[in-house]
Coordinates of C-alpha atoms and ligand atoms in Angstrom, one line a residue:
X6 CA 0.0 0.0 0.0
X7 CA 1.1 3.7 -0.8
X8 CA 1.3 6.4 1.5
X9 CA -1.5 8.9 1.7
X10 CA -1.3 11.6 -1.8
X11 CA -2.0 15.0 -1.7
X12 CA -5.8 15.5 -1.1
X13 CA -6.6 18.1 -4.1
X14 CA -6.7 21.4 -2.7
X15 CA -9.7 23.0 -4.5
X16 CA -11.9 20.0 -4.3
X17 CA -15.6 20.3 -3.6
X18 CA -17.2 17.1 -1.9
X19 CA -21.6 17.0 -2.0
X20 CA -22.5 15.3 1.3
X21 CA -25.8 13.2 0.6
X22 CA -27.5 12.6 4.2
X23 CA -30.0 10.1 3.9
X24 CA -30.5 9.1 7.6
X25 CA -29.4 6.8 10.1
X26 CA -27.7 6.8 12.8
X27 CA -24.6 9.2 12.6
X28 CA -26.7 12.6 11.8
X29 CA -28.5 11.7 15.5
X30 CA -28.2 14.2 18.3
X31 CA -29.9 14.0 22.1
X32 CA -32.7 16.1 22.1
X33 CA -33.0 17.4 25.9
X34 CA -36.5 18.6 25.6
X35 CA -38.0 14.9 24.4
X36 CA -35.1 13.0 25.7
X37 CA -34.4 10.8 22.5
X38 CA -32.5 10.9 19.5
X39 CA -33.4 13.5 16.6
X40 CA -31.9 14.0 13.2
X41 CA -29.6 17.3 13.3
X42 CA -30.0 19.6 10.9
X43 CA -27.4 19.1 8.2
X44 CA -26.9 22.4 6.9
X45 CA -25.3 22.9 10.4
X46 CA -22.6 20.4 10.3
X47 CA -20.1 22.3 10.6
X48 CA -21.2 23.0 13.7
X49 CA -21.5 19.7 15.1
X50 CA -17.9 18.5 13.2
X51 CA -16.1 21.9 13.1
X52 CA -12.9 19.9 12.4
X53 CA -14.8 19.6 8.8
X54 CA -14.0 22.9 8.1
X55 CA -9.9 22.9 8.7
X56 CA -9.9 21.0 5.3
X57 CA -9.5 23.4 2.0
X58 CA -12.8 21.7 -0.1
X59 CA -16.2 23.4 -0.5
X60 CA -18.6 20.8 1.4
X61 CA -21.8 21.1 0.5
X62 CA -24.7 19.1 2.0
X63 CA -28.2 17.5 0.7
X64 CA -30.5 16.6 3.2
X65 CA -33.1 13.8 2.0
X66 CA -36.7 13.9 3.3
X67 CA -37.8 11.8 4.7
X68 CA -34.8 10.7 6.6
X69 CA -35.0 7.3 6.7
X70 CA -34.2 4.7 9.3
X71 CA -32.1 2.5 6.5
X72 CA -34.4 -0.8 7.6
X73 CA -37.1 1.6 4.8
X74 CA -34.4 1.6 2.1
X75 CA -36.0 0.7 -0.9
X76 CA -35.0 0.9 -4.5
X77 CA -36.3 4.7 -4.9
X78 CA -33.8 5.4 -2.8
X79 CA -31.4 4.5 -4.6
X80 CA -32.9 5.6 -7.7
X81 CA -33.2 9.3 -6.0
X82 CA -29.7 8.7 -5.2
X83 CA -28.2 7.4 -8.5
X84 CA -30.7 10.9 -10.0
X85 CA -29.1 13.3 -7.5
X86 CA -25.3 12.0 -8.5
X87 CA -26.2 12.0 -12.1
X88 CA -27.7 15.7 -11.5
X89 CA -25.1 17.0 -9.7
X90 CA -21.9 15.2 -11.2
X91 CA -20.0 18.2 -13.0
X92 CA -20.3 20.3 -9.7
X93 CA -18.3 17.9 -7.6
X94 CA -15.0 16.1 -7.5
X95 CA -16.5 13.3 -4.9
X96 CA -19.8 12.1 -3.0
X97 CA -20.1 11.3 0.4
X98 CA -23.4 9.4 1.6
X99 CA -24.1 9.4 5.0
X100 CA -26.5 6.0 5.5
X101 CA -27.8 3.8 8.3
X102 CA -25.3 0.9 8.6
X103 CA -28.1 -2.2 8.4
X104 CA -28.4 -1.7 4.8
X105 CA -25.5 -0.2 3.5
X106 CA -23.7 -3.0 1.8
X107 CA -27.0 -3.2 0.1
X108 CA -27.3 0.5 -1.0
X109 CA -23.8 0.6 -1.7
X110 CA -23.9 -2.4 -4.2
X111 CA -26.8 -1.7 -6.0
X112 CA -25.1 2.0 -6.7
X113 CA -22.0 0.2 -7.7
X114 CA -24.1 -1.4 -10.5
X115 CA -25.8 1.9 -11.4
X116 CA -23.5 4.0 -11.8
X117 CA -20.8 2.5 -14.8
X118 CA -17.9 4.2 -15.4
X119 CA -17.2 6.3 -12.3
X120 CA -15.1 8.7 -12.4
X121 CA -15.0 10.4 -9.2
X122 CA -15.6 8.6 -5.3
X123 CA -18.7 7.9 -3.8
X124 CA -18.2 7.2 -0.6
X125 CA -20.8 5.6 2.0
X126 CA -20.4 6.1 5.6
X127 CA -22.5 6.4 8.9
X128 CA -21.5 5.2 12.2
X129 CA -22.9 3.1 15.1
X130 CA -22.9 5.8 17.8
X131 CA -24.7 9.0 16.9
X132 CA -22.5 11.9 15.9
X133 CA -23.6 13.8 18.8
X134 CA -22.6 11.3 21.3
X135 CA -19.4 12.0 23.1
X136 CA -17.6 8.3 22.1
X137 CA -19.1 9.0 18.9
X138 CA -17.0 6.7 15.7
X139 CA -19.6 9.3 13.1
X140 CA -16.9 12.1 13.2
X141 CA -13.9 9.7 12.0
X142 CA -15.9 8.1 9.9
X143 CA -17.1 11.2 8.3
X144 CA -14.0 13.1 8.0
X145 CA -11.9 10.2 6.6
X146 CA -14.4 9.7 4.0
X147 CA -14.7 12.9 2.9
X148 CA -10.8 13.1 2.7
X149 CA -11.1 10.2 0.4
X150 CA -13.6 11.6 -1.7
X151 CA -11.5 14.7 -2.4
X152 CA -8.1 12.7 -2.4
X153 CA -6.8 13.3 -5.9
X154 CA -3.2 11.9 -7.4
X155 CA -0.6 14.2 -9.4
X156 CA -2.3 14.7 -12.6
X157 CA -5.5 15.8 -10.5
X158 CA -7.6 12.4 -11.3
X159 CA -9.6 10.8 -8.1
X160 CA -7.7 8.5 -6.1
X161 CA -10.9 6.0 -5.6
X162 CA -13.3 6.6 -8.3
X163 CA -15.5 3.6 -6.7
X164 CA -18.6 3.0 -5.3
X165 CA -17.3 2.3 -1.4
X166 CA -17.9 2.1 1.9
X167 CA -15.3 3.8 4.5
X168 CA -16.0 2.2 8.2
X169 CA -13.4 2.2 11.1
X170 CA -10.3 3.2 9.0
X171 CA -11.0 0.5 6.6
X172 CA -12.3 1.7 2.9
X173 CA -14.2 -1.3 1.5
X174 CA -15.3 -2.0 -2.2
X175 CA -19.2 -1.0 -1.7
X176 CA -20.1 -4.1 -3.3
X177 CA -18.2 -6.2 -1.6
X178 CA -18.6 -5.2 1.9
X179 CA -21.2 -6.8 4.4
X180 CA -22.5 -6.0 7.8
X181 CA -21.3 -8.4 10.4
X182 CA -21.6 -7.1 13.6
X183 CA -24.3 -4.6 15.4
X184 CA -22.5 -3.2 18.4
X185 CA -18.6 -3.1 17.0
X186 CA -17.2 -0.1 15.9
X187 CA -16.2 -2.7 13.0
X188 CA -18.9 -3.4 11.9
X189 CA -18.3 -3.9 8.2
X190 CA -16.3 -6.2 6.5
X191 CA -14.9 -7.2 3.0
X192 CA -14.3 -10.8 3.1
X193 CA -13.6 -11.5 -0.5
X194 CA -11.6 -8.7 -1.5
X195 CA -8.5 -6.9 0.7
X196 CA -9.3 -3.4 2.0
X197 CA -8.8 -0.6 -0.7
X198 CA -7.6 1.7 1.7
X199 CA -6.4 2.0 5.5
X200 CA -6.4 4.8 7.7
X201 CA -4.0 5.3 10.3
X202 CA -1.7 8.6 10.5
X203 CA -1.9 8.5 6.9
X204 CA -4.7 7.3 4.6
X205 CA -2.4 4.5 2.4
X206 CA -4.3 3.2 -0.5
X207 CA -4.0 0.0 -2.1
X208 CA -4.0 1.4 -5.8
X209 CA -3.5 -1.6 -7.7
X210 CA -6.6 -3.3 -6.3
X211 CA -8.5 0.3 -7.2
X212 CA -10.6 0.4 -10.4
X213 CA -9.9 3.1 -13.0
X214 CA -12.5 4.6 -15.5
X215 CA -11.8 3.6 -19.3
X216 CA -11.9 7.2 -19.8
X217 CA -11.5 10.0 -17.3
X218 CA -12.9 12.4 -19.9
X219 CA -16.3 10.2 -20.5
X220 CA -19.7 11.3 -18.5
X221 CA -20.5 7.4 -16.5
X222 CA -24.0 5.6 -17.7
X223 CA -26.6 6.2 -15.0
X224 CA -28.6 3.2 -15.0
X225 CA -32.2 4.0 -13.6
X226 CA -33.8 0.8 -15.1
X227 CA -34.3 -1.7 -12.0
X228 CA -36.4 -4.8 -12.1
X229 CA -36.6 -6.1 -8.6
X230 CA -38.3 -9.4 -9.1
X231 CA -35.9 -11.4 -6.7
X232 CA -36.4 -14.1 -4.1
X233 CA -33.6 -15.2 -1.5
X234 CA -34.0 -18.8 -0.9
X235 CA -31.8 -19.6 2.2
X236 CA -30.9 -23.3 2.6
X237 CA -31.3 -25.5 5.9
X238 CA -31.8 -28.5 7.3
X239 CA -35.3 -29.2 6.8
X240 CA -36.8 -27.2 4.5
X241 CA -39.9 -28.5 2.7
X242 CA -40.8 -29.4 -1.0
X243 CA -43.7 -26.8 -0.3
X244 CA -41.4 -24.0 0.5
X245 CA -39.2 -24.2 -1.9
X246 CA -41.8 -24.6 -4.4
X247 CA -43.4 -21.3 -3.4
X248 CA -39.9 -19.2 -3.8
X249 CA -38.5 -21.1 -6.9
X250 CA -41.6 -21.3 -9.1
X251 CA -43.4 -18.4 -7.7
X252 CA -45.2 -16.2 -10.1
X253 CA -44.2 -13.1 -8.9
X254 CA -40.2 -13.7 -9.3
X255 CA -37.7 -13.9 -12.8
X256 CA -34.8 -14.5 -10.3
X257 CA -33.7 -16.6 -7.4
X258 CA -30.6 -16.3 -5.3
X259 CA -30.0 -19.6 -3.5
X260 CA -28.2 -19.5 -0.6
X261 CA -26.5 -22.6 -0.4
X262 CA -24.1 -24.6 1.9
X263 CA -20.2 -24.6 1.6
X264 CA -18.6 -24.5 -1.8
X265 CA -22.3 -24.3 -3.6
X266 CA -24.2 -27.6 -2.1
X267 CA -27.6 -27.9 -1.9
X268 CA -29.7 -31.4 -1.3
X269 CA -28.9 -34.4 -3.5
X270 CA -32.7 -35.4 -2.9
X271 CA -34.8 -35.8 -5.8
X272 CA -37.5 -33.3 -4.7
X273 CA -35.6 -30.5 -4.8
X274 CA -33.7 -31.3 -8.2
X275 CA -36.9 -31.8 -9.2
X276 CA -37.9 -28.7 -8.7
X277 CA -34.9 -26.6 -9.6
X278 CA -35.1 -28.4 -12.4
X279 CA -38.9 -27.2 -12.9
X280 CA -37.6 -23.6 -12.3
X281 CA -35.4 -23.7 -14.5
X282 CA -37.5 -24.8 -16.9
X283 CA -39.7 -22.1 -16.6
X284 CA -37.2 -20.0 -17.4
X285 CA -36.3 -18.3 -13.9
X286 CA -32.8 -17.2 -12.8
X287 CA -31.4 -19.2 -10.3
X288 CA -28.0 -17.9 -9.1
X289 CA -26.1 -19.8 -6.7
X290 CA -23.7 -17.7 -3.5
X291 CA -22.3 -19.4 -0.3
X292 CA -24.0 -19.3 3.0
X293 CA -20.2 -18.7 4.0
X294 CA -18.8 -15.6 5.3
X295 CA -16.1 -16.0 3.2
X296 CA -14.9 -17.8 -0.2
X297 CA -16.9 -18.8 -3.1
X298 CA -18.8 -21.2 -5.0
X299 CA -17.8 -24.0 -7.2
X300 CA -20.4 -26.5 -9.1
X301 CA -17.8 -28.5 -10.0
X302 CA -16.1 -30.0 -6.4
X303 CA -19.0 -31.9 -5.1
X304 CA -22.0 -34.5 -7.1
X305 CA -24.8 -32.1 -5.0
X306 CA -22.9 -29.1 -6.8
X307 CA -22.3 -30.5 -10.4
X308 CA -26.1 -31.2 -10.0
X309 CA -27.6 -27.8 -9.5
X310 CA -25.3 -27.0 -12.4
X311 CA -26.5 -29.1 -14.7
X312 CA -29.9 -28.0 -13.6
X313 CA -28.7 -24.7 -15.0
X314 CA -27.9 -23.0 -11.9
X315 CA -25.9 -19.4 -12.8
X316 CA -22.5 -19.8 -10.5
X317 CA -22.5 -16.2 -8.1
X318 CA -18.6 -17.0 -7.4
X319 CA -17.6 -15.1 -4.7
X320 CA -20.5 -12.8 -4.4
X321 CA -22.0 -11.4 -1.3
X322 CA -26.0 -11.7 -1.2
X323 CA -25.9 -8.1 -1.3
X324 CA -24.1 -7.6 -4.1
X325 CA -26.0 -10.5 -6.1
X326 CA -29.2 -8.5 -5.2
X327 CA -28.6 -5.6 -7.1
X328 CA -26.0 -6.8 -10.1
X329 CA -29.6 -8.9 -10.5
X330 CA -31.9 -6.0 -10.0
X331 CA -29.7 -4.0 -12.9
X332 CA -29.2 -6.7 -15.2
X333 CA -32.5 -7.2 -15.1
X334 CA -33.8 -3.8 -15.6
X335 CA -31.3 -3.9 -18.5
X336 CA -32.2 -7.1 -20.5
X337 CA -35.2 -8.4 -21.7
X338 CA -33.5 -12.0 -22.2
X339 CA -32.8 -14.6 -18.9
X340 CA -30.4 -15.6 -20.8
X341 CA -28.5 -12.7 -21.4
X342 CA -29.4 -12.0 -17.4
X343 CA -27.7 -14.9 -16.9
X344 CA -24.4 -14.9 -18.9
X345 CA -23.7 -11.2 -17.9
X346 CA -23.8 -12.0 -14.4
X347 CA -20.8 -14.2 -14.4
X348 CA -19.4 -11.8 -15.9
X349 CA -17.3 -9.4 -13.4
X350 CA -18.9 -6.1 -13.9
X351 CA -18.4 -3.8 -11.3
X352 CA -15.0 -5.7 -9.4
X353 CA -17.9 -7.5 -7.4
X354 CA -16.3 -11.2 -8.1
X355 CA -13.4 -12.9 -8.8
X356 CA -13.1 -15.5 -10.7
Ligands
LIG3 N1 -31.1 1.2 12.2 C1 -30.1 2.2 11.8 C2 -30.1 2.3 10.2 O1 -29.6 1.4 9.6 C3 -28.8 1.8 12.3 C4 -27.6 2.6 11.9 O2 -27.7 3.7 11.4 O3 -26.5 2.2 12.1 O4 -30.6 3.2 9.7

């Protein structure tokens, strides 16, 4: 990893504050948390204003409790980038940590070609808590978002997520823990950046744009018809029936055991062989914190294959939801759905 650049003096950084918990303050006269107003922040982080950008701020409203994120969100989001793209040099989104890997992804997949940060942040103790993590987490990712290198190009033109002095590939990182400070993690892919006295990025694991001079594709086509189907001991015929061959759904993300393994029963081949039949997606990801899938090590995984199960690789769940949710929204054909998603779009898999 290389030592921290020069953070471009003259940048100008949008922060996007959608809710959660970092933009909480204690309220004396109703003794509970309240959002703060945002226009004010640098009043509550005054150490936001040693730094030479232009910070500008965007409140959304409703604020949201990120449990209520739902694609319009990120739609409004992807909109509000798209709108305001030419004004900034990087984006910083404040957002409720329960969802975040989601929101992140689906962005990642959005937005193609990036040529400028966005950066996702929020914290686990309200900002205007005295052990507060919001203000680190804040001011390191808005010093990422403005970091440029010598020839005045962005450092991190990614979709990511900066949590305890690790920056995380958005669509690669995952919530795993609700009291932590750490509460994120990237267990697939190393850590594009750590902060410590310096901010030292890992800039051969960071993607670059085609073209710095090109305007990125805002996709804002999203077709969310997608069931999770979580495996476990005991699941019924009925159950999965409902979720594989439902109606309402075009794609299924399987949750399965291990390297890929599922049942070797003859129900539920059966019936993932019905699904696929019928045409539906059925993309396969590990129940495993960590590692991938492979159809190919095990008979129970060389069935689903042959069943015509898509292989997610390495994928979180999050990620798989909204590279599915875009592809989707992008292709009339399954089967084009289904060839572009093992394809590594976005640096969401490796292969
Ligand atoms: N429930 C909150 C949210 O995700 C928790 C947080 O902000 O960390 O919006």
């Amino acid at each position: 990893m290389k030592p921290t650049h020069t953070t471009g003096a003259k940048s100008a950084i949008l922060l996007i504050y959608t809710g959660g918990t970092i933009g909480m303050k204690e309220d004396p006269s109703i003794q509970a948390l309240r959002p703060f107003n945002f226009s004010q922040i640098l009043e509550e982080v005054p150490e936001l204003g040693k730094f030479a950008y232009r910070i500008d701020s965007y409140t959304f409203d409703p604020l949201i409790d990120s449990s209520d994120v739902e694609p319009s969100m990120w739609l409004a989001l992807t909109e509000l980038i798209e709108e305001r793209y030419d004004d900034y040099d990087g984006f910083v989104v404040l957002h409720g940590t329960d969802t975040m890997g989601y929101s992140a992804s689906a962005l990642s997949f959005m937005i193609e070609g990036l040529t400028k940060p966005v950066i996702f942040t929020g914290s686990q103790l309200p900002i205007g808590t005295p052990r507060t993590d919001g203000k680190e987490n804040l001011i390191s990712a808005v010093e990422i978002a403005a970091a440029k290198d010598s020839e005045g190009h962005a450092i991190v033109p990614e979709v990511c997520i900066y949590f305890d002095n690790i920056l995380m590939r958005g669509n690669r990182a995952t919530k795993i823990n609700s009291d932590h400070f750490r509460a994120f993690r990237s267990p697939n892919f190393p850590p594009l950046a750590e902060a410590g006295i310096s901010i030292r990025y890992n800039e051969a694991l960071i993607r670059k744009p085609v073209s710095w001079g090109v305007r990125p594709i805002f996709h804002k086509n999203l077709d969310t018809r997608v069931s999770i189907l979580k495996m476990h001991p005991g699941i019924t015929p009925q159950i999965v029936h409902t979720i594989l061959c439902g109606e309402d759904t075009r794609a299924v993300i399987i949750e399965t055991y291990g390297a890929g393994n599922a049942p070797s029963k003859e129900w539920f081949l059966s019936i993932v062989k019905e699904a696929s039949g019928m045409g539906k997606i059925l993309l396969n990801v590990t129940q495993c914190m960590a590692g991938s899938v492979n159809m190919d090590i095990y008979a129970t995984g060389k069935c689903l294959k042959e069943a015509g199960v898509t292989n997610g690789y390495d994928s979180t769940t999050e990620s798989a939801l909204g590279k599915l949710f875009h592809l989707m929204g992008l292709c009339s054909s399954n089967s084009e759905v289904k060839s572009r998603l093992e394809c590594d779009l976005r640096g969401e898999i490796s292969k």
